[in-house]
PDB file of C-alpha atoms and ligand atoms in Angstrom:
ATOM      1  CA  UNK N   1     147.541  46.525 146.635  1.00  0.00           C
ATOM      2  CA  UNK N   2     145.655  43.334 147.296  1.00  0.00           C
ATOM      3  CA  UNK N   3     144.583  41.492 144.145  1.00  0.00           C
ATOM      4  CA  UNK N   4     142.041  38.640 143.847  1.00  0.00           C
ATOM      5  CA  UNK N   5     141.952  36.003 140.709  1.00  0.00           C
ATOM      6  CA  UNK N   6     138.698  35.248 139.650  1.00  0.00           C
ATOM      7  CA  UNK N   7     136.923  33.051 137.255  1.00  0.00           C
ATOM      8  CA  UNK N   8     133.771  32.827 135.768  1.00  0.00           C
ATOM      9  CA  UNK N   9     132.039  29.152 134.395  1.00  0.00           C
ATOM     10  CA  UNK N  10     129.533  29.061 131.602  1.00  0.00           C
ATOM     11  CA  UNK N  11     127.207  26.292 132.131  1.00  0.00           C
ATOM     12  CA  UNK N  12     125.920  24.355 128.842  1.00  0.00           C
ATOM     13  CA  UNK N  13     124.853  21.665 127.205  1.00  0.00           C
ATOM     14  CA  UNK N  14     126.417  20.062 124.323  1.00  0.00           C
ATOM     15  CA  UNK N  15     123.880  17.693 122.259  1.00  0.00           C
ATOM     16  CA  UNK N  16     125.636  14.959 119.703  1.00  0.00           C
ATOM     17  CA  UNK N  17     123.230  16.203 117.229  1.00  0.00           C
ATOM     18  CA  UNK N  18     119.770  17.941 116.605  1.00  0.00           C
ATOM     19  CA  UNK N  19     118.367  14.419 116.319  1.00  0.00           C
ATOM     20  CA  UNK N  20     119.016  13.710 119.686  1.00  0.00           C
ATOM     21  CA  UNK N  21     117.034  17.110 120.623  1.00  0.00           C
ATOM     22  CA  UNK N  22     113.696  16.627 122.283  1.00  0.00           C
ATOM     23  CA  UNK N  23     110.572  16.975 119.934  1.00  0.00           C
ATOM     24  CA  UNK N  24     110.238  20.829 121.494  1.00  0.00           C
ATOM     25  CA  UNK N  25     113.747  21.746 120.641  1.00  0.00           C
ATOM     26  CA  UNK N  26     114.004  19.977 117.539  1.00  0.00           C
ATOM     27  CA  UNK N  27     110.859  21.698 116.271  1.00  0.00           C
ATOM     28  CA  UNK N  28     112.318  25.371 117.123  1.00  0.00           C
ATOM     29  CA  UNK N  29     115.587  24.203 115.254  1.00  0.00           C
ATOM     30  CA  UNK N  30     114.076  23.364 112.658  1.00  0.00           C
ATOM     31  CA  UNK N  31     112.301  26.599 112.441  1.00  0.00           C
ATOM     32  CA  UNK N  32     114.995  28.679 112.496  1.00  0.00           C
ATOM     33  CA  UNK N  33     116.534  26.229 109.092  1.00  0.00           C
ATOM     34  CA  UNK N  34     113.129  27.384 107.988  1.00  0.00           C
ATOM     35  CA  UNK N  35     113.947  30.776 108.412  1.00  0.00           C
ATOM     36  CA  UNK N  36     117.879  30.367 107.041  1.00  0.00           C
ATOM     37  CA  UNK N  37     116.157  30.338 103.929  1.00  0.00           C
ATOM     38  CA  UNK N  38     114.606  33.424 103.759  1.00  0.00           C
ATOM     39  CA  UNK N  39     118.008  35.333 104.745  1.00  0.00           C
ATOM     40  CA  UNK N  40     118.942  37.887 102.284  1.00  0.00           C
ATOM     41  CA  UNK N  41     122.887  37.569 102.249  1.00  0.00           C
ATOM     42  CA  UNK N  42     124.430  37.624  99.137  1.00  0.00           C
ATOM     43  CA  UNK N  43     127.614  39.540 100.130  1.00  0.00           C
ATOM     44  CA  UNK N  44     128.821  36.468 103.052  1.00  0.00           C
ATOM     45  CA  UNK N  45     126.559  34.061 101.597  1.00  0.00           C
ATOM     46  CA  UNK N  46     126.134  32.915 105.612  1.00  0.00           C
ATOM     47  CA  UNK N  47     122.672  32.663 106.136  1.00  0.00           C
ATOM     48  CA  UNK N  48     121.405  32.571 109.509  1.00  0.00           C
ATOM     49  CA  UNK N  49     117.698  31.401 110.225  1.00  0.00           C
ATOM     50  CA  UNK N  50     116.331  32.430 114.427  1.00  0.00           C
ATOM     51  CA  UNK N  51     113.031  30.564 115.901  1.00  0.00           C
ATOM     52  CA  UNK N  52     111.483  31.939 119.062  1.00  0.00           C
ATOM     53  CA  UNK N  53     109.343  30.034 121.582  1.00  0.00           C
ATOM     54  CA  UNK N  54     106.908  32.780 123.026  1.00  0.00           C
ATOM     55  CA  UNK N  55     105.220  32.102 125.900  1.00  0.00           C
ATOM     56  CA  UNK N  56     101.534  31.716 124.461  1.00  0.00           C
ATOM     57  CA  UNK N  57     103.532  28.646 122.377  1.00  0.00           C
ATOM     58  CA  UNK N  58     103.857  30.930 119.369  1.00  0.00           C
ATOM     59  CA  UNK N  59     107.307  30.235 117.443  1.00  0.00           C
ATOM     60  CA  UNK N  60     108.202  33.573 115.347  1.00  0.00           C
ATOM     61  CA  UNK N  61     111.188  33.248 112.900  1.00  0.00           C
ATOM     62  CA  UNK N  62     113.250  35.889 111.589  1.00  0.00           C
ATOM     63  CA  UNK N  63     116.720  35.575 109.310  1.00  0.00           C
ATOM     64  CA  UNK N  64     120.004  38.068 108.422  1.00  0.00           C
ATOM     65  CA  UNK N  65     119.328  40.763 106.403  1.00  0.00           C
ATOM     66  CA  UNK N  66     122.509  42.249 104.694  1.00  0.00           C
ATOM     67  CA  UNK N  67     122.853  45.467 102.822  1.00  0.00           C
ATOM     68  CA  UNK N  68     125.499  46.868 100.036  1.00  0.00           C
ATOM     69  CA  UNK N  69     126.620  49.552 103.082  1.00  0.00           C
ATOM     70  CA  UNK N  70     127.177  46.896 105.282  1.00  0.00           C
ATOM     71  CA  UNK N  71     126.986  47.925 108.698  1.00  0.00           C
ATOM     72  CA  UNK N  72     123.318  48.554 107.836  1.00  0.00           C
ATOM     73  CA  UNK N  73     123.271  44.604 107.724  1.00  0.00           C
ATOM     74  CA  UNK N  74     121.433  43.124 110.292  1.00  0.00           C
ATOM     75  CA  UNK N  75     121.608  39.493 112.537  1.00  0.00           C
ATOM     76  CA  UNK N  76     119.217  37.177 112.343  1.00  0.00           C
ATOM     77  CA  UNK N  77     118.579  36.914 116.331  1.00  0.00           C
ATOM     78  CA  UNK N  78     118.281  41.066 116.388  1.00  0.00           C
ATOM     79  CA  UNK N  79     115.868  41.037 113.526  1.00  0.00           C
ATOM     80  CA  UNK N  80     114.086  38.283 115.514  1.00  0.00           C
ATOM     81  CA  UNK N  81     114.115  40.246 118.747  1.00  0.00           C
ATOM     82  CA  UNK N  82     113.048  43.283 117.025  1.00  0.00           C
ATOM     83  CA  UNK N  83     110.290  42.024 115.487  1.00  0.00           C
ATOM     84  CA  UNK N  84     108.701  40.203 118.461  1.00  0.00           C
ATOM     85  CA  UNK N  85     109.234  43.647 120.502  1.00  0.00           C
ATOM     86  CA  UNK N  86     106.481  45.078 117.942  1.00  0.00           C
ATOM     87  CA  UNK N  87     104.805  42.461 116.962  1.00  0.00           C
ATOM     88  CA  UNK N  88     104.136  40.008 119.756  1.00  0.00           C
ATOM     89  CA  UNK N  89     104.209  42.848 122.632  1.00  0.00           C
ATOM     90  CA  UNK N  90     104.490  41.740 126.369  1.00  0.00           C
ATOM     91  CA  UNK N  91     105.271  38.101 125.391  1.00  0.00           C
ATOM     92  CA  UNK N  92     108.250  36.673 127.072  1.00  0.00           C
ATOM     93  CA  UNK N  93     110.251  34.636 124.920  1.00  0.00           C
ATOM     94  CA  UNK N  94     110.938  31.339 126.577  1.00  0.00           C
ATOM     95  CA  UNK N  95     113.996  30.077 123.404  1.00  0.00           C
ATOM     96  CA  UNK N  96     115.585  30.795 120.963  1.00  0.00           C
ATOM     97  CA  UNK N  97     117.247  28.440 118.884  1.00  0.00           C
ATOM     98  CA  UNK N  98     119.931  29.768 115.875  1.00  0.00           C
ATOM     99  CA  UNK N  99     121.380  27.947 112.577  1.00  0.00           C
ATOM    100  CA  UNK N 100     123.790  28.869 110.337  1.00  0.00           C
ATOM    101  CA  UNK N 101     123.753  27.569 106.531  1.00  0.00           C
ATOM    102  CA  UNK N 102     126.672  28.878 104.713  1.00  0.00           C
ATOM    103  CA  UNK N 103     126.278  27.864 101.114  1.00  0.00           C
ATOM    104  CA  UNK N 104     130.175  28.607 100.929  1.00  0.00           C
ATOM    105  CA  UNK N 105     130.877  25.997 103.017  1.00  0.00           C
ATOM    106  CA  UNK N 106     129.770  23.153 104.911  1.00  0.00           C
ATOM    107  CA  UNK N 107     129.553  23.882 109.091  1.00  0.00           C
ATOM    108  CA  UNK N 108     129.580  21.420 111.390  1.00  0.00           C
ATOM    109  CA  UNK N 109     129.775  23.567 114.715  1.00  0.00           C
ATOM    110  CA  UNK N 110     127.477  25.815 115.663  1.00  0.00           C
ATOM    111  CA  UNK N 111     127.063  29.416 114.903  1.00  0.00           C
ATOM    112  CA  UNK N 112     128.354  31.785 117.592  1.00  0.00           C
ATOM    113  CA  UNK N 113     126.025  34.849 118.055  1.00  0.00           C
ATOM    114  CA  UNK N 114     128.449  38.093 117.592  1.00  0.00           C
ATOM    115  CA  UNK N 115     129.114  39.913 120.677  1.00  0.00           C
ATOM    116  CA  UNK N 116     126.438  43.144 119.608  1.00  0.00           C
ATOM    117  CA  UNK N 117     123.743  40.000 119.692  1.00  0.00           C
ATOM    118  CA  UNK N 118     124.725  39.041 122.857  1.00  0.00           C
ATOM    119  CA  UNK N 119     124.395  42.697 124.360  1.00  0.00           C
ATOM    120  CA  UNK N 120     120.939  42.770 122.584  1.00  0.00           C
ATOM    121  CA  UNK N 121     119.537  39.271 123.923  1.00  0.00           C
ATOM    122  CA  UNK N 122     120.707  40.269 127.280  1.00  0.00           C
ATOM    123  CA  UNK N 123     119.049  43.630 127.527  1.00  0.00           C
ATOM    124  CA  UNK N 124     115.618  41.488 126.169  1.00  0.00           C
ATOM    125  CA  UNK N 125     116.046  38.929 129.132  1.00  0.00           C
ATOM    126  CA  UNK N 126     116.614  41.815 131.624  1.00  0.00           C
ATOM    127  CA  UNK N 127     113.519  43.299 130.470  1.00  0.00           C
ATOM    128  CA  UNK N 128     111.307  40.466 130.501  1.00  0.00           C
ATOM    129  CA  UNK N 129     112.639  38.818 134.054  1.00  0.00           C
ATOM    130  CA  UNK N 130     112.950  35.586 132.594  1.00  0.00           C
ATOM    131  CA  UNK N 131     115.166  33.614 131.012  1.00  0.00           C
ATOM    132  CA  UNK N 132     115.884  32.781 127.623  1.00  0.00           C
ATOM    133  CA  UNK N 133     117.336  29.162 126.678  1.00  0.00           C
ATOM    134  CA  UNK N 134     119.414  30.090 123.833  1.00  0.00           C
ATOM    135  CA  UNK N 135     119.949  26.722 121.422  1.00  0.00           C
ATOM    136  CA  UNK N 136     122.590  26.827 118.538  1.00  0.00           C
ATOM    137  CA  UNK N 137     123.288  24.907 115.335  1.00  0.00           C
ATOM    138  CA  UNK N 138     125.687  24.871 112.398  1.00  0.00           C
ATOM    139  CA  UNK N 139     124.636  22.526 109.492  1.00  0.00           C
ATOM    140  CA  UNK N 140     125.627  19.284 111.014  1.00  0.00           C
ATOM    141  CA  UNK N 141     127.196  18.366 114.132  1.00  0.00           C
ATOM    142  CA  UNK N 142     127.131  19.255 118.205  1.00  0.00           C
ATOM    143  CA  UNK N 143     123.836  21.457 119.296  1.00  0.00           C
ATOM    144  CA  UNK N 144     124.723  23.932 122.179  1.00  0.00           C
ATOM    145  CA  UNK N 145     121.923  24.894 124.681  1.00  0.00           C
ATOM    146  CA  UNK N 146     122.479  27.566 126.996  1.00  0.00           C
ATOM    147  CA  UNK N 147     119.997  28.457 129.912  1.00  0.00           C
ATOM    148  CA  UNK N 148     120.026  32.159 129.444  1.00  0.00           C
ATOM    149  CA  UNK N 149     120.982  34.846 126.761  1.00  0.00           C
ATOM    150  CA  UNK N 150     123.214  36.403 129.881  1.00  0.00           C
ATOM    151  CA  UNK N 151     125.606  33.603 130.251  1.00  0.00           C
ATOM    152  CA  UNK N 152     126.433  34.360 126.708  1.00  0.00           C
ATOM    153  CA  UNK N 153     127.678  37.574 127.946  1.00  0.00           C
ATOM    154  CA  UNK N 154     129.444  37.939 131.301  1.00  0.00           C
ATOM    155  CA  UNK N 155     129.985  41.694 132.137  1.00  0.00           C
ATOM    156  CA  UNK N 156     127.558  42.878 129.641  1.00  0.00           C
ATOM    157  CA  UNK N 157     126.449  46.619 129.758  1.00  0.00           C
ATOM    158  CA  UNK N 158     122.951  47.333 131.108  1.00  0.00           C
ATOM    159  CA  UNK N 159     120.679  50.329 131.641  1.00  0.00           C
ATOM    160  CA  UNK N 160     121.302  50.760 135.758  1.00  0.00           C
ATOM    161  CA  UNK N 161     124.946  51.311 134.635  1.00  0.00           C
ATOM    162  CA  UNK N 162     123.544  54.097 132.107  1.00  0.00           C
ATOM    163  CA  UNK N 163     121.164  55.746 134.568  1.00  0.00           C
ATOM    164  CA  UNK N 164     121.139  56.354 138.256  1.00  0.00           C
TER     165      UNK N 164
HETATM  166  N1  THU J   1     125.027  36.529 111.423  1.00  0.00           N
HETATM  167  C1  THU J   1     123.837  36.325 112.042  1.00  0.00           C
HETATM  168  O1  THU J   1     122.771  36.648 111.503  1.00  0.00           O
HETATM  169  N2  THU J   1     123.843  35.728 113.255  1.00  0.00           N
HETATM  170  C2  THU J   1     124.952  35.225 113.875  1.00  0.00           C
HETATM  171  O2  THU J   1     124.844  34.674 114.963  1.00  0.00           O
HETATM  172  C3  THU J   1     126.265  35.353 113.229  1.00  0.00           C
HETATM  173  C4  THU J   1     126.307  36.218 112.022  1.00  0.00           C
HETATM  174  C5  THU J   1     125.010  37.113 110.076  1.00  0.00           C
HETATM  175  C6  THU J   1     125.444  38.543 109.945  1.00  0.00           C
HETATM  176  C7  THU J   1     125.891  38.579 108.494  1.00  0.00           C
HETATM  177  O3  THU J   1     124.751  38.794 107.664  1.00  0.00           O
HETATM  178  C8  THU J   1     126.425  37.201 108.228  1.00  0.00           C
HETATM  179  O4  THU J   1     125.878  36.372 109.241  1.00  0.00           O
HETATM  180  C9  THU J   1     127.924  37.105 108.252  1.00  0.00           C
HETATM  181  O5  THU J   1     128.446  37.679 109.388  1.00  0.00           O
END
């Protein structure tokens, strides 16, 4: 049997800090702190605030919403993607920047979207056929930008897979 090696590179950006963002950027950033605040996590005490860019130029924020049955806890970027889906219908979502504000802890890196995120965003950016720029945060230190929720997820499951 013949086998092949393969590799796969994620292109990003790495950005010393949110003040070095450009004035677009640094405005969705800061929306998504904005929305950190509202996050309803007392059992990890990780809040997580998301800011969309829509297309029209509306920015939508959403942030984690736990629960005492914990699986019924919910990410700040789904709750975000969710509520655009109903409440901003047929508007493609040109970014979407994340930040995580443990008050446990001080980050400086930036939060990594779990892997049931990643599925979501993709499936979103499928949809729409257009790209999401997906910018991420911690408290302090480097800003990651990615060009699309799907390089966040090589592989991922979609619905031609599903259905034939
Ligand atoms: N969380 C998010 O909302 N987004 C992420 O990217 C990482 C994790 C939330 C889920 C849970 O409420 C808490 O952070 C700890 O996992």
């Amino acid at each position: 049997m013949r086998i092949e090696n393969k590799s796969i590179t994620i292109d990003y950006q790495v950005v010393e800090s949110v003040d070095h963002l450009d004035e677009a950027r640094f405005e969705l950033i800061n929306a998504a702190k904005t929305a950190s605040k509202l996050a309803y996590a007392p059992y990890s005490n990780f809040y997580v605030g998301a800011a969309a860019r829509l297309d029209n130029g509306v920015i939508t924020i959403a942030s984690n919403k736990e629960n005492a049955s914990f699986p019924a806890g919910i990410c700040a970027e789904r709750n975000l993607v969710n509520y655009i889906s109903d409440h901003h219908q047929g508007q493609v979502i040109n970014s979407i920047a994340v930040i995580a504000d443990p008050q446990d802890f001080k980050l400086n890196e930036p939060v990594s979207p779990c892997g049931i995120c990643r599925q979501v965003l993709s499936e979103v950016e499928r949809l729409q056929k257009s790209k999401i720029e997906i910018i991420l945060s911690g408290q302090t230190g480097k800003v990651l930008i990615f060009s699309s929720a799907a390089s966040l997820l090589p592989f991922e499951f979609y619905l031609s897979q599903l259905k034939k």
